[in-house]
């Protein structure tokens, strides 16, 4: 298939592009390179530089590429930042997303796989979280993703666009070529690995007084290769609607630090700090629907292998991509 990948220079987009190409698809990456990296794009992909907030630009690119399907990763994705500049999040994630779908309508493209998030659930009433859980986001990031999900449901019902929403839990890990490089880095695993590389003194544990077994937050860490495989499964067939993507196991912040100590052989000093606003105590997926409907089975689901793959990439790329 001919696939347009928005945000293909970002973390999850870069790995999915690599895997789409490996599976024999033709890929064009559309990216504004504001937060992504040129060297994160597989050399086999075509590249169109542009910003989704520019309606004309995405319409032009869509008319030239004429994709069979779109995978939509391009977005701002930092919860804390979204609380500071909500309008920026709604402009990029919602308005940019609507410009993309409008361009699809004009060009006749009828399938989109959209990167959504467990942040659309907010503080869940039950864990593990199923797709039936109420969606009540607690920050503009989650709200902007939910707003595009809701619009896409109507585009499906009234305009015939098949829309799959993949609600990611905590994406992590790397392939041999592509890994995680954000500036500034806010995610737990890359921060820990920066300590192991001697680039930071210590890791801060954001709160140890949560109602969890060791007092630190539980998250469901899912390997980027498993996430990408789910996108490729979602592409084929007649799928639409939401799918949670996680392993179904919650690891605490302390578990992650302890595992990273074993993997890296570094002591990784850690200090307990204040809670980070907006952090739910437990976010753990039920991915039963993705198993049953997409036939998706995560294969790299133990924390040690996940951290090992990230550690290998960070050792190879101590300065990240450098662009
Ligand atoms: N966390 C932490 N110290 C850090 C970064 C993150 O204790 O320097 C915690 C954070 O509070 C959350 C977990 O690690 O409980 C995962 O955070 P991350 O930002 O990686 O992902 P999120 O769950 O926010 O999407």
GROMACS .gro file of C-alpha atoms and ligand atoms in nm:
model
  348
    1UNK     CA    1   0.000   0.000   0.000
    2UNK     CA    2   0.099   0.362  -0.042
    3UNK     CA    3   0.104   0.516   0.306
    4UNK     CA    4   0.133   0.878   0.418
    5UNK     CA    5   0.296   0.893   0.763
    6UNK     CA    6   0.255   1.228   0.939
    7UNK     CA    7   0.517   1.281   1.208
    8UNK     CA    8   0.743   1.014   1.060
    9UNK     CA    9   1.049   1.195   1.196
   10UNK     CA   10   0.926   1.148   1.554
   11UNK     CA   11   0.979   0.856   1.791
   12UNK     CA   12   0.687   0.625   1.714
   13UNK     CA   13   0.651   0.748   1.354
   14UNK     CA   14   1.015   0.670   1.272
   15UNK     CA   15   0.993   0.310   1.391
   16UNK     CA   16   0.656   0.251   1.222
   17UNK     CA   17   0.796   0.392   0.897
   18UNK     CA   18   1.086   0.146   0.919
   19UNK     CA   19   0.848  -0.145   0.980
   20UNK     CA   20   0.607  -0.042   0.703
   21UNK     CA   21   0.898  -0.032   0.459
   22UNK     CA   22   1.022  -0.371   0.582
   23UNK     CA   23   0.672  -0.507   0.515
   24UNK     CA   24   0.692  -0.385   0.154
   25UNK     CA   25   0.474  -0.073   0.173
   26UNK     CA   26   0.561   0.256   0.003
   27UNK     CA   27   0.595   0.537   0.258
   28UNK     CA   28   0.596   0.915   0.235
   29UNK     CA   29   0.671   1.100   0.558
   30UNK     CA   30   0.505   1.440   0.610
   31UNK     CA   31   0.678   1.629   0.892
   32UNK     CA   32   0.753   1.989   0.989
   33UNK     CA   33   1.081   1.889   1.163
   34UNK     CA   34   0.997   2.111   1.459
   35UNK     CA   35   1.048   1.828   1.709
   36UNK     CA   36   1.137   1.534   1.487
   37UNK     CA   37   1.477   1.453   1.340
   38UNK     CA   38   1.569   1.425   0.972
   39UNK     CA   39   1.805   1.138   1.049
   40UNK     CA   40   1.520   0.949   1.218
   41UNK     CA   41   1.360   0.894   0.876
   42UNK     CA   42   1.442   0.566   0.709
   43UNK     CA   43   1.639   0.637   0.388
   44UNK     CA   44   1.391   0.428   0.189
   45UNK     CA   45   1.102   0.669   0.265
   46UNK     CA   46   0.999   0.971   0.056
   47UNK     CA   47   0.983   1.298   0.247
   48UNK     CA   48   0.746   1.597   0.221
   49UNK     CA   49   0.826   1.884   0.454
   50UNK     CA   50   0.519   2.068   0.579
   51UNK     CA   51   0.301   2.164   0.871
   52UNK     CA   52  -0.051   2.030   0.918
   53UNK     CA   53  -0.167   2.369   1.044
   54UNK     CA   54  -0.115   2.491   0.687
   55UNK     CA   55  -0.429   2.360   0.512
   56UNK     CA   56  -0.301   2.434   0.165
   57UNK     CA   57   0.027   2.256   0.221
   58UNK     CA   58  -0.125   1.928   0.340
   59UNK     CA   59  -0.391   1.941   0.066
   60UNK     CA   60  -0.117   1.983  -0.198
   61UNK     CA   61   0.093   1.700  -0.053
   62UNK     CA   62  -0.210   1.469  -0.033
   63UNK     CA   63  -0.303   1.543  -0.395
   64UNK     CA   64   0.049   1.450  -0.510
   65UNK     CA   65   0.094   1.140  -0.291
   66UNK     CA   66  -0.260   1.000  -0.329
   67UNK     CA   67  -0.212   0.756  -0.040
   68UNK     CA   68  -0.422   0.445   0.016
   69UNK     CA   69  -0.406   0.515   0.391
   70UNK     CA   70  -0.275   0.768   0.640
   71UNK     CA   71  -0.095   0.700   0.967
   72UNK     CA   72  -0.123   1.012   1.177
   73UNK     CA   73   0.146   1.056   1.443
   74UNK     CA   74   0.225   1.429   1.408
   75UNK     CA   75   0.127   1.603   1.733
   76UNK     CA   76   0.254   1.773   2.043
   77UNK     CA   77   0.262   1.514   2.322
   78UNK     CA   78   0.370   1.665   2.654
   79UNK     CA   79   0.108   1.675   2.927
   80UNK     CA   80   0.282   1.945   3.133
   81UNK     CA   81   0.340   2.170   2.832
   82UNK     CA   82  -0.026   2.134   2.732
   83UNK     CA   83  -0.128   2.283   3.068
   84UNK     CA   84   0.091   2.589   2.992
   85UNK     CA   85  -0.007   2.648   2.629
   86UNK     CA   86  -0.342   2.475   2.564
   87UNK     CA   87  -0.416   2.676   2.251
   88UNK     CA   88  -0.098   2.549   2.089
   89UNK     CA   89  -0.212   2.191   2.155
   90UNK     CA   90  -0.560   2.243   2.013
   91UNK     CA   91  -0.420   2.421   1.706
   92UNK     CA   92  -0.168   2.152   1.622
   93UNK     CA   93  -0.340   1.836   1.741
   94UNK     CA   94  -0.702   1.920   1.663
   95UNK     CA   95  -0.698   2.182   1.386
   96UNK     CA   96  -0.396   2.017   1.219
   97UNK     CA   97  -0.572   1.680   1.240
   98UNK     CA   98  -0.891   1.822   1.085
   99UNK     CA   99  -0.689   1.976   0.801
  100UNK     CA  100  -0.541   1.633   0.739
  101UNK     CA  101  -0.879   1.460   0.728
  102UNK     CA  102  -1.026   1.728   0.502
  103UNK     CA  103  -0.735   1.675   0.262
  104UNK     CA  104  -0.807   1.299   0.274
  105UNK     CA  105  -1.171   1.364   0.179
  106UNK     CA  106  -1.070   1.569  -0.122
  107UNK     CA  107  -0.817   1.312  -0.243
  108UNK     CA  108  -1.046   1.014  -0.178
  109UNK     CA  109  -0.829   0.849   0.091
  110UNK     CA  110  -1.061   0.645   0.314
  111UNK     CA  111  -0.844   0.501   0.592
  112UNK     CA  112  -0.662   0.659   0.886
  113UNK     CA  113  -0.476   0.501   1.178
  114UNK     CA  114  -0.459   0.768   1.445
  115UNK     CA  115  -0.215   0.786   1.740
  116UNK     CA  116  -0.438   0.839   2.039
  117UNK     CA  117  -0.346   0.797   2.402
  118UNK     CA  118  -0.442   0.660   2.741
  119UNK     CA  119  -0.438   1.028   2.849
  120UNK     CA  120  -0.790   1.044   2.699
  121UNK     CA  121  -0.911   0.838   3.000
  122UNK     CA  122  -0.778   1.075   3.268
  123UNK     CA  123  -0.794   0.914   3.612
  124UNK     CA  124  -0.955   0.576   3.538
  125UNK     CA  125  -1.230   0.432   3.760
  126UNK     CA  126  -1.107   0.075   3.696
  127UNK     CA  127  -0.777  -0.089   3.599
  128UNK     CA  128  -0.694  -0.260   3.374
  129UNK     CA  129  -0.852   0.000   3.148
  130UNK     CA  130  -1.079  -0.122   2.869
  131UNK     CA  131  -1.198   0.084   2.573
  132UNK     CA  132  -1.535   0.119   2.752
  133UNK     CA  133  -1.377   0.325   3.032
  134UNK     CA  134  -1.520   0.679   3.047
  135UNK     CA  135  -1.297   0.927   2.868
  136UNK     CA  136  -1.246   1.232   3.089
  137UNK     CA  137  -0.906   1.380   3.008
  138UNK     CA  138  -0.737   1.588   3.276
  139UNK     CA  139  -0.520   1.797   3.048
  140UNK     CA  140  -0.541   1.970   2.706
  141UNK     CA  141  -0.312   1.707   2.550
  142UNK     CA  142  -0.560   1.425   2.624
  143UNK     CA  143  -0.855   1.651   2.535
  144UNK     CA  144  -0.706   1.746   2.198
  145UNK     CA  145  -0.659   1.377   2.111
  146UNK     CA  146  -1.011   1.291   2.227
  147UNK     CA  147  -1.157   1.579   2.026
  148UNK     CA  148  -1.001   1.441   1.708
  149UNK     CA  149  -1.124   1.089   1.792
  150UNK     CA  150  -1.477   1.229   1.822
  151UNK     CA  151  -1.456   1.418   1.493
  152UNK     CA  152  -1.321   1.106   1.321
  153UNK     CA  153  -1.622   0.902   1.437
  154UNK     CA  154  -1.847   1.142   1.247
  155UNK     CA  155  -1.622   1.140   0.941
  156UNK     CA  156  -1.657   0.763   0.950
  157UNK     CA  157  -2.034   0.764   0.989
  158UNK     CA  158  -2.109   1.044   0.742
  159UNK     CA  159  -1.813   1.044   0.502
  160UNK     CA  160  -1.706   0.680   0.494
  161UNK     CA  161  -1.354   0.728   0.632
  162UNK     CA  162  -1.244   0.422   0.833
  163UNK     CA  163  -1.069   0.552   1.144
  164UNK     CA  164  -0.874   0.339   1.393
  165UNK     CA  165  -0.768   0.506   1.719
  166UNK     CA  166  -0.475   0.338   1.886
  167UNK     CA  167  -0.463   0.446   2.248
  168UNK     CA  168  -0.101   0.403   2.353
  169UNK     CA  169   0.014   0.345   2.706
  170UNK     CA  170   0.386   0.414   2.778
  171UNK     CA  171   0.584   0.372   2.455
  172UNK     CA  172   0.949   0.285   2.511
  173UNK     CA  173   1.242   0.085   2.375
  174UNK     CA  174   1.415   0.115   2.038
  175UNK     CA  175   1.510  -0.070   1.723
  176UNK     CA  176   1.874  -0.101   1.616
  177UNK     CA  177   1.831   0.213   1.403
  178UNK     CA  178   1.571   0.432   1.573
  179UNK     CA  179   1.507   0.537   1.932
  180UNK     CA  180   1.377   0.809   2.162
  181UNK     CA  181   1.528   1.158   2.144
  182UNK     CA  182   1.320   1.445   2.281
  183UNK     CA  183   1.442   1.791   2.374
  184UNK     CA  184   1.374   1.855   2.654
  185UNK     CA  185   1.343   1.492   2.766
  186UNK     CA  186   1.063   1.435   3.015
  187UNK     CA  187   1.009   1.056   2.994
  188UNK     CA  188   1.122   0.825   3.267
  189UNK     CA  189   1.325   0.562   3.079
  190UNK     CA  190   1.538   0.799   2.865
  191UNK     CA  191   1.599   1.018   3.171
  192UNK     CA  192   1.722   0.715   3.368
  193UNK     CA  193   1.947   0.614   3.078
  194UNK     CA  194   2.088   0.967   3.062
  195UNK     CA  195   2.192   0.920   3.426
  196UNK     CA  196   2.357   0.589   3.333
  197UNK     CA  197   2.541   0.767   3.050
  198UNK     CA  198   2.671   1.030   3.295
  199UNK     CA  199   2.466   1.310   3.136
  200UNK     CA  200   2.254   1.369   3.448
  201UNK     CA  201   2.341   1.336   3.815
  202UNK     CA  202   2.027   1.158   3.931
  203UNK     CA  203   1.669   1.073   3.852
  204UNK     CA  204   1.387   1.229   4.050
  205UNK     CA  205   1.102   1.004   4.159
  206UNK     CA  206   0.787   1.213   4.128
  207UNK     CA  207   0.610   1.110   4.448
  208UNK     CA  208   0.633   0.795   4.663
  209UNK     CA  209   0.305   0.838   4.851
  210UNK     CA  210   0.063   0.703   4.592
  211UNK     CA  211  -0.172   0.417   4.679
  212UNK     CA  212   0.041   0.157   4.505
  213UNK     CA  213   0.251  -0.126   4.651
  214UNK     CA  214   0.574   0.079   4.672
  215UNK     CA  215   0.410   0.423   4.670
  216UNK     CA  216   0.529   0.517   4.318
  217UNK     CA  217   0.310   0.536   4.006
  218UNK     CA  218   0.235   0.225   3.802
  219UNK     CA  219   0.258   0.243   3.424
  220UNK     CA  220   0.219  -0.005   3.140
  221UNK     CA  221   0.542   0.008   2.936
  222UNK     CA  222   0.501  -0.114   2.581
  223UNK     CA  223   0.782  -0.173   2.332
  224UNK     CA  224   0.780   0.053   2.029
  225UNK     CA  225   0.816  -0.245   1.793
  226UNK     CA  226   0.501  -0.402   1.939
  227UNK     CA  227   0.320  -0.069   1.903
  228UNK     CA  228   0.429  -0.038   1.542
  229UNK     CA  229   0.315  -0.393   1.465
  230UNK     CA  230  -0.032  -0.300   1.589
  231UNK     CA  231  -0.043  -0.012   1.338
  232UNK     CA  232   0.034  -0.246   1.053
  233UNK     CA  233  -0.237  -0.490   1.168
  234UNK     CA  234  -0.483  -0.201   1.198
  235UNK     CA  235  -0.408  -0.093   0.843
  236UNK     CA  236  -0.541  -0.404   0.680
  237UNK     CA  237  -0.898  -0.529   0.685
  238UNK     CA  238  -1.200  -0.324   0.772
  239UNK     CA  239  -1.099  -0.218   1.122
  240UNK     CA  240  -1.212   0.100   1.292
  241UNK     CA  241  -1.268   0.242   1.639
  242UNK     CA  242  -1.052   0.238   1.953
  243UNK     CA  243  -0.789  -0.014   2.063
  244UNK     CA  244  -0.579   0.006   2.378
  245UNK     CA  245  -0.215  -0.091   2.331
  246UNK     CA  246  -0.029  -0.203   2.641
  247UNK     CA  247   0.109  -0.521   2.796
  248UNK     CA  248  -0.139  -0.532   3.084
  249UNK     CA  249   0.135  -0.520   3.349
  250UNK     CA  250   0.199  -0.223   3.574
  251UNK     CA  251   0.557  -0.141   3.671
  252UNK     CA  252   0.632   0.121   3.934
  253UNK     CA  253   0.884   0.402   3.891
  254UNK     CA  254   1.104   0.217   4.142
  255UNK     CA  255   1.074  -0.109   3.940
  256UNK     CA  256   1.192   0.075   3.630
  257UNK     CA  257   1.490   0.229   3.809
  258UNK     CA  258   1.585  -0.106   3.966
  259UNK     CA  259   1.562  -0.286   3.631
  260UNK     CA  260   1.771  -0.016   3.463
  261UNK     CA  261   2.037  -0.058   3.734
  262UNK     CA  262   2.059  -0.428   3.646
  263UNK     CA  263   2.065  -0.368   3.270
  264UNK     CA  264   2.320  -0.085   3.271
  265UNK     CA  265   2.534  -0.187   3.570
  266UNK     CA  266   2.520   0.179   3.681
  267UNK     CA  267   2.403   0.271   4.034
  268UNK     CA  268   2.158   0.535   3.896
  269UNK     CA  269   2.113   0.761   4.199
  270UNK     CA  270   1.747   0.842   4.262
  271UNK     CA  271   1.582   1.100   4.485
  272UNK     CA  272   1.219   1.129   4.587
  273UNK     CA  273   1.069   1.460   4.478
  274UNK     CA  274   0.721   1.612   4.477
  275UNK     CA  275   0.440   1.454   4.278
  276UNK     CA  276   0.409   1.575   3.919
  277UNK     CA  277   0.069   1.743   3.872
  278UNK     CA  278  -0.177   1.538   3.668
  279UNK     CA  279  -0.011   1.196   3.717
  280UNK     CA  280  -0.268   0.920   3.777
  281UNK     CA  281  -0.147   0.651   4.022
  282UNK     CA  282  -0.213   0.356   3.788
  283UNK     CA  283  -0.243   0.339   3.411
  284UNK     CA  284  -0.260  -0.022   3.299
  285UNK     CA  285  -0.418  -0.142   2.976
  286UNK     CA  286  -0.651  -0.421   2.896
  287UNK     CA  287  -0.551  -0.487   2.535
  288UNK     CA  288  -0.795  -0.777   2.504
  289UNK     CA  289  -0.977  -0.609   2.216
  290UNK     CA  290  -0.653  -0.562   2.017
  291UNK     CA  291  -0.574  -0.931   2.081
  292UNK     CA  292  -0.919  -1.052   1.977
  293UNK     CA  293  -0.992  -0.821   1.684
  294UNK     CA  294  -0.650  -0.731   1.540
  295UNK     CA  295  -0.478  -1.056   1.640
  296UNK     CA  296  -0.211  -0.843   1.813
  297UNK     CA  297   0.021  -1.009   2.063
  298UNK     CA  298   0.303  -0.806   2.216
  299UNK     CA  299   0.624  -1.006   2.186
  300UNK     CA  300   0.875  -0.787   2.371
  301UNK     CA  301   0.682  -0.755   2.691
  302UNK     CA  302   0.937  -0.794   2.969
  303UNK     CA  303   1.072  -0.474   3.116
  304UNK     CA  304   1.432  -0.589   3.109
  305UNK     CA  305   1.435  -0.648   2.730
  306UNK     CA  306   1.254  -0.320   2.672
  307UNK     CA  307   1.510  -0.124   2.874
  308UNK     CA  308   1.797  -0.321   2.718
  309UNK     CA  309   1.687  -0.220   2.367
  310UNK     CA  310   1.664   0.147   2.473
  311UNK     CA  311   2.002   0.123   2.647
  312UNK     CA  312   2.169  -0.023   2.334
  313UNK     CA  313   2.033   0.265   2.126
  314UNK     CA  314   2.133   0.534   2.377
  315UNK     CA  315   2.487   0.394   2.400
  316UNK     CA  316   2.512   0.408   2.019
  317UNK     CA  317   2.360   0.759   2.014
  318UNK     CA  318   2.476   0.934   2.334
  319UNK     CA  319   2.389   1.274   2.181
  320UNK     CA  320   2.062   1.146   2.032
  321UNK     CA  321   2.020   1.206   1.659
  322UNK     CA  322   2.223   1.526   1.668
  323UNK     CA  323   1.981   1.716   1.442
  324LIG     N1  324   0.859   1.000   3.632
  324LIG     C1  325   0.945   1.021   3.739
  324LIG     N2  326   1.058   1.095   3.716
  324LIG     C2  327   1.089   1.148   3.594
  324LIG     C3  328   1.001   1.124   3.486
  324LIG     C4  329   0.885   1.050   3.509
  324LIG     O1  330   0.923   0.976   3.850
  324LIG     O2  331   1.192   1.216   3.580
  324LIG     C5  332   0.738   0.918   3.655
  324LIG     C6  333   0.608   0.989   3.620
  324LIG     O3  334   0.561   1.060   3.732
  324LIG     C7  335   0.518   0.870   3.582
  324LIG     C8  336   0.616   0.768   3.524
  324LIG     O4  337   0.746   0.807   3.569
  324LIG     O5  338   0.461   0.814   3.699
  324LIG     C9  339   0.617   0.767   3.372
  324LIG     O6  340   0.631   0.901   3.328
  324LIG     P1  341   0.658   0.939   3.177
  324LIG     O7  342   0.672   1.089   3.168
  324LIG     O8  343   0.769   0.855   3.122
  324LIG     O9  344   0.527   0.892   3.101
  324LIG     P2  345   0.370   0.930   3.127
  324LIG    O10  346   0.316   0.818   3.211
  324LIG    O11  347   0.362   1.065   3.190
  324LIG    O12  348   0.314   0.928   2.988
   0.00000   0.00000   0.00000
